[in-house]
Amino acid sequence: MKNRIPRVSMTAALAFAVALSALAVAPSAHAQWFEDTYPGFFSLQAPGLLQATAFAGGFVSDKYGVLQEGTQVEQSVTPYIGVFGRATGYQMWIGGGFESPLAPGSGSFPRLNFGRFQGGLDFTLFPGTHLYVSGGHDVADSDASVVEGDFSSWIFLHSQHPLNGSFSSVHDFQNGVTSTEMDLQAILLSTEHYMIIAGVGGAMYNGGFLAYAQGQGGPDLGFYYRPWQLGVSAQAGYGNAHQYGEISVYKQLSWFE
């Protein structure tokens, strides 16, 4: 019995030492993985990058129409984090059977005209993969506070047809509705001057005053002209709003500091 006590104590001490070593190595291993994956994460990006994007778009269906236009400005902080601000104006018409939200016909009437101001962070998770997190508030005909998350990821970047998956989810604290848009697109053709992109996309709405989840979906088609940093995309399909169509245009500007 006397001979076993030191042996047991030595075994326990050895096990304790091994456990302490594992705990000491684990943070070091995690730190090394983080440094290998995100080198220079906490260093300021040099040269800095300032980007501005102007955008506009419209949605028309058998039940309502929406116009939106705005701009987003983003400043890089580190190679993996940027700060951005976004201002968007919305005009919404509700009714039935009008041809265009630009010229609503009989039976349609203005519903909401409001602006939305947001600010947040852009996280570069991996090359070609971004997560935007923002919050903001509406003015004019809407007084809602909102929180938004936007995610976009390119995969197979070095293949002939890179693939992009994206989603954007916005929660409106005034009406309790969460709106989520999703797209899956591939580059069909890419040249020195332009790209042609196609895929499928749609939107879902749930919560708040909605008795059940609603949405719509259909095919996407996009065109991007590199020399002008100008893009156009369109979608058409069917859903709770019946037939619908939407188009968006965006123009990018970039400056290295």
Short mmCIF file of C-alpha atoms in Angstrom, two decimals:
data_model
loop_
_atom_site.label_atom_id
_atom_site.label_comp_id
_atom_site.label_asym_id
_atom_site.label_seq_id
_atom_site.Cartn_x
_atom_site.Cartn_y
_atom_site.Cartn_z
CA MET A 1 0.00 0.00 0.00
CA LYS A 2 2.85 2.36 0.87
CA ASN A 3 4.50 1.67 -2.51
CA ARG A 4 1.24 2.35 -4.40
CA ILE A 5 0.60 5.79 -2.90
CA PRO A 6 3.66 7.47 -4.50
CA ARG A 7 2.93 5.68 -7.79
CA VAL A 8 -0.70 6.91 -7.81
CA SER A 9 0.43 10.41 -6.83
CA MET A 10 3.03 10.40 -9.60
CA THR A 11 0.39 9.26 -12.16
CA ALA A 12 -2.01 11.97 -11.03
CA ALA A 13 0.72 14.59 -11.20
CA LEU A 14 1.69 13.44 -14.69
CA ALA A 15 -1.94 13.57 -15.86
CA PHE A 16 -2.32 17.05 -14.36
CA ALA A 17 0.84 18.19 -16.13
CA VAL A 18 -0.39 16.81 -19.46
CA ALA A 19 -3.73 18.59 -18.99
CA LEU A 20 -2.00 21.88 -18.23
CA SER A 21 0.20 21.45 -21.30
CA ALA A 22 -2.85 20.81 -23.50
CA LEU A 23 -4.55 23.92 -22.14
CA ALA A 24 -1.42 25.94 -22.75
CA VAL A 25 -0.98 24.62 -26.30
CA ALA A 26 -4.65 25.04 -27.32
CA PRO A 27 -4.71 28.87 -27.15
CA SER A 28 -1.34 28.95 -28.89
CA ALA A 29 -2.65 26.67 -31.66
CA HIS A 30 -5.77 28.79 -32.06
CA ALA A 31 -3.69 31.96 -32.13
CA GLN A 32 -1.42 30.45 -34.79
CA TRP A 33 -4.43 29.36 -36.89
CA PHE A 34 -5.91 32.86 -36.63
CA GLU A 35 -2.62 34.49 -37.63
CA ASP A 36 -2.20 32.09 -40.56
CA THR A 37 -5.78 32.63 -41.75
CA TYR A 38 -5.96 36.40 -41.17
CA PRO A 39 -2.38 37.75 -41.30
CA GLY A 40 -2.16 41.37 -40.19
CA PHE A 41 -5.76 41.34 -38.96
CA PHE A 42 -5.24 44.23 -36.52
CA SER A 43 -2.98 46.32 -38.76
CA LEU A 44 -4.35 49.30 -40.65
CA GLN A 45 -4.79 48.72 -44.35
CA ALA A 46 -2.19 50.58 -46.39
CA PRO A 47 -2.95 52.00 -48.82
CA GLY A 48 -6.51 52.58 -47.64
CA LEU A 49 -9.47 52.06 -49.96
CA LEU A 50 -12.47 54.37 -50.22
CA GLN A 51 -15.42 53.04 -52.22
CA ALA A 52 -18.71 54.64 -53.23
CA THR A 53 -21.63 52.84 -54.85
CA ALA A 54 -24.69 54.57 -56.31
CA PHE A 55 -27.70 52.33 -56.90
CA ALA A 56 -31.29 52.49 -58.09
CA GLY A 57 -34.01 49.97 -58.79
CA GLY A 58 -37.67 49.23 -59.18
CA PHE A 59 -40.14 46.45 -58.40
CA VAL A 60 -43.56 46.12 -60.00
CA SER A 61 -46.25 43.49 -59.48
CA ASP A 62 -49.99 43.11 -59.72
CA LYS A 63 -50.39 44.35 -56.14
CA TYR A 64 -47.74 47.00 -55.48
CA GLY A 65 -44.71 48.79 -56.85
CA VAL A 66 -41.56 50.17 -55.25
CA LEU A 67 -38.79 52.48 -56.41
CA GLN A 68 -35.53 52.87 -54.52
CA GLU A 69 -32.37 54.87 -55.01
CA GLY A 70 -29.40 55.61 -52.84
CA THR A 71 -25.68 55.51 -52.20
CA GLN A 72 -23.24 53.63 -50.00
CA VAL A 73 -19.78 54.83 -48.94
CA GLU A 74 -17.23 52.46 -47.40
CA GLN A 75 -13.82 53.10 -45.87
CA SER A 76 -11.33 50.31 -45.23
CA VAL A 77 -9.88 50.08 -41.71
CA THR A 78 -7.90 46.83 -41.74
CA PRO A 79 -7.51 44.31 -44.58
CA TYR A 80 -10.53 42.48 -43.13
CA ILE A 81 -12.81 45.19 -41.70
CA GLY A 82 -14.40 48.25 -43.26
CA VAL A 83 -16.95 50.78 -42.04
CA PHE A 84 -19.80 51.93 -44.26
CA GLY A 85 -22.78 54.23 -44.35
CA ARG A 86 -25.83 53.86 -46.58
CA ALA A 87 -28.68 56.23 -47.44
CA THR A 88 -31.70 54.94 -49.40
CA GLY A 89 -34.92 56.58 -50.54
CA TYR A 90 -38.09 54.53 -51.16
CA GLN A 91 -41.35 55.29 -52.95
CA MET A 92 -44.10 52.69 -52.66
CA TRP A 93 -47.44 52.43 -54.45
CA ILE A 94 -50.18 49.96 -53.61
CA GLY A 95 -53.15 48.99 -55.74
CA GLY A 96 -54.06 46.69 -58.59
CA GLY A 97 -53.56 46.65 -62.32
CA PHE A 98 -51.20 49.56 -62.77
CA GLU A 99 -48.57 49.38 -65.48
CA SER A 100 -45.63 51.03 -63.74
CA PRO A 101 -44.86 52.53 -60.34
CA LEU A 102 -43.54 55.54 -62.26
CA ALA A 103 -47.06 56.27 -63.53
CA PRO A 104 -49.65 54.47 -61.40
CA GLY A 105 -53.02 54.11 -63.06
CA SER A 106 -56.53 54.27 -61.62
CA GLY A 107 -57.04 52.27 -58.46
CA SER A 108 -53.49 52.89 -57.24
CA PHE A 109 -52.33 55.50 -54.77
CA PRO A 110 -49.16 56.58 -52.95
CA ARG A 111 -48.61 54.58 -49.79
CA LEU A 112 -45.17 55.31 -48.38
CA ASN A 113 -42.37 57.73 -49.20
CA PHE A 114 -39.48 57.43 -46.80
CA GLY A 115 -35.73 57.45 -46.38
CA ARG A 116 -33.52 54.95 -44.57
CA PHE A 117 -30.10 55.71 -43.05
CA GLN A 118 -27.83 52.86 -42.01
CA GLY A 119 -24.30 52.34 -40.78
CA GLY A 120 -22.26 49.26 -39.99
CA LEU A 121 -19.24 47.05 -40.59
CA ASP A 122 -18.06 45.01 -43.57
CA PHE A 123 -16.19 41.83 -42.59
CA THR A 124 -14.04 40.06 -45.21
CA LEU A 125 -14.31 36.49 -43.91
CA PHE A 126 -12.35 34.93 -46.77
CA PRO A 127 -11.27 36.11 -50.24
CA GLY A 128 -14.48 36.80 -52.12
CA THR A 129 -16.66 36.40 -49.01
CA HIS A 130 -18.17 39.41 -47.24
CA LEU A 131 -20.57 39.85 -44.33
CA TYR A 132 -22.18 43.28 -43.86
CA VAL A 133 -23.86 44.00 -40.53
CA SER A 134 -25.72 47.29 -40.06
CA GLY A 135 -28.43 49.09 -38.17
CA GLY A 136 -30.42 52.19 -38.95
CA HIS A 137 -33.60 54.22 -38.81
CA ASP A 138 -36.27 55.48 -41.23
CA VAL A 139 -37.52 59.02 -41.68
CA ALA A 140 -40.67 60.57 -43.24
CA ASP A 141 -43.59 58.14 -43.74
CA SER A 142 -41.81 55.37 -41.84
CA ASP A 143 -40.40 55.64 -38.32
CA ALA A 144 -38.93 52.14 -38.09
CA SER A 145 -35.64 51.04 -36.62
CA VAL A 146 -34.02 48.28 -38.66
CA VAL A 147 -31.18 45.79 -38.40
CA GLU A 148 -29.73 44.18 -41.53
CA GLY A 149 -27.28 41.45 -42.46
CA ASP A 150 -25.93 41.00 -46.00
CA PHE A 151 -23.78 38.05 -47.04
CA SER A 152 -22.07 37.35 -50.37
CA SER A 153 -19.59 34.63 -51.27
CA TRP A 154 -17.84 33.73 -54.52
CA ILE A 155 -16.62 30.16 -54.95
CA PHE A 156 -14.67 28.46 -57.75
CA LEU A 157 -13.01 31.83 -58.37
CA HIS A 158 -10.37 30.35 -60.66
CA SER A 159 -12.79 28.29 -62.72
CA GLN A 160 -14.40 29.31 -65.99
CA HIS A 161 -17.76 29.90 -64.31
CA PRO A 162 -17.40 31.23 -60.73
CA LEU A 163 -20.50 30.84 -58.56
CA ASN A 164 -21.96 33.45 -56.20
CA GLY A 165 -24.40 32.86 -53.36
CA SER A 166 -25.86 35.79 -51.45
CA PHE A 167 -28.61 36.74 -49.07
CA SER A 168 -29.85 39.92 -47.42
CA SER A 169 -32.08 39.90 -44.36
CA VAL A 170 -33.73 42.99 -42.84
CA HIS A 171 -35.86 43.12 -39.69
CA ASP A 172 -38.25 46.06 -39.28
CA PHE A 173 -38.97 46.72 -35.60
CA GLN A 174 -41.99 48.88 -36.44
CA ASN A 175 -44.10 46.26 -38.22
CA GLY A 176 -42.21 43.18 -37.00
CA VAL A 177 -41.63 41.84 -40.52
CA THR A 178 -38.37 40.15 -41.53
CA SER A 179 -37.56 40.35 -45.26
CA THR A 180 -34.96 38.04 -46.76
CA GLU A 181 -33.65 38.02 -50.32
CA MET A 182 -31.58 35.15 -51.72
CA ASP A 183 -29.71 34.68 -55.00
CA LEU A 184 -27.57 31.97 -56.58
CA GLN A 185 -25.78 33.10 -59.72
CA ALA A 186 -22.95 32.01 -62.01
CA ILE A 187 -20.79 33.93 -64.46
CA LEU A 188 -21.76 32.62 -67.89
CA LEU A 189 -19.29 34.72 -69.87
CA SER A 190 -16.39 36.90 -68.77
CA THR A 191 -14.17 39.05 -71.00
CA GLU A 192 -11.73 41.88 -70.42
CA HIS A 193 -14.57 44.41 -70.59
CA TYR A 194 -17.77 42.75 -69.40
CA MET A 195 -19.44 39.86 -67.58
CA ILE A 196 -22.79 38.16 -68.12
CA ILE A 197 -24.32 36.59 -65.01
CA ALA A 198 -27.40 34.38 -64.65
CA GLY A 199 -29.12 32.39 -61.93
CA VAL A 200 -32.20 32.23 -59.72
CA GLY A 201 -33.36 34.32 -56.80
CA GLY A 202 -36.29 35.32 -54.68
CA ALA A 203 -37.52 36.82 -51.43
CA MET A 204 -39.38 35.70 -48.30
CA TYR A 205 -41.38 37.78 -45.83
CA ASN A 206 -42.62 36.61 -42.45
CA GLY A 207 -43.60 37.83 -39.00
CA GLY A 208 -45.37 40.96 -37.84
CA PHE A 209 -48.76 41.63 -39.40
CA LEU A 210 -48.34 38.79 -41.93
CA ALA A 211 -50.59 35.84 -41.12
CA TYR A 212 -48.20 33.45 -42.89
CA ALA A 213 -44.87 33.51 -44.72
CA GLN A 214 -45.00 35.03 -48.19
CA GLY A 215 -42.57 35.38 -51.05
CA GLN A 216 -41.72 35.11 -54.70
CA GLY A 217 -38.93 33.88 -56.94
CA GLY A 218 -37.68 33.60 -60.49
CA PRO A 219 -34.66 33.68 -62.83
CA ASP A 220 -31.93 36.37 -62.69
CA LEU A 221 -29.93 37.93 -65.49
CA GLY A 222 -27.13 40.45 -64.99
CA PHE A 223 -24.57 42.42 -66.97
CA TYR A 224 -21.44 44.16 -65.64
CA TYR A 225 -19.25 46.53 -67.70
CA ARG A 226 -15.77 46.64 -66.17
CA PRO A 227 -14.40 49.93 -67.62
CA TRP A 228 -17.33 51.86 -66.14
CA GLN A 229 -17.74 49.66 -63.03
CA LEU A 230 -21.42 49.62 -63.97
CA GLY A 231 -23.85 46.76 -63.43
CA VAL A 232 -27.47 46.01 -64.39
CA SER A 233 -29.53 43.07 -63.17
CA ALA A 234 -33.12 41.98 -63.71
CA GLN A 235 -35.43 39.34 -62.29
CA ALA A 236 -38.96 38.18 -63.13
CA GLY A 237 -41.14 35.51 -61.59
CA TYR A 238 -44.23 34.67 -59.59
CA GLY A 239 -45.29 34.63 -55.95
CA ASN A 240 -47.81 35.99 -53.48
CA ALA A 241 -47.81 39.31 -55.36
CA HIS A 242 -48.58 37.32 -58.55
CA GLN A 243 -46.38 38.12 -61.56
CA TYR A 244 -43.60 40.53 -60.80
CA GLY A 245 -40.51 42.07 -62.32
CA GLU A 246 -37.61 44.03 -60.89
CA ILE A 247 -34.52 45.75 -62.16
CA SER A 248 -31.51 47.31 -60.46
CA VAL A 249 -28.60 49.45 -61.64
CA TYR A 250 -25.40 50.22 -59.72
CA LYS A 251 -22.27 52.22 -60.35
CA GLN A 252 -19.05 51.81 -58.32
CA LEU A 253 -16.19 54.22 -57.70
CA SER A 254 -12.92 53.41 -55.90
CA TRP A 255 -10.01 55.49 -54.62
CA PHE A 256 -6.74 54.29 -53.04
CA GLU A 257 -5.49 56.61 -50.32
#
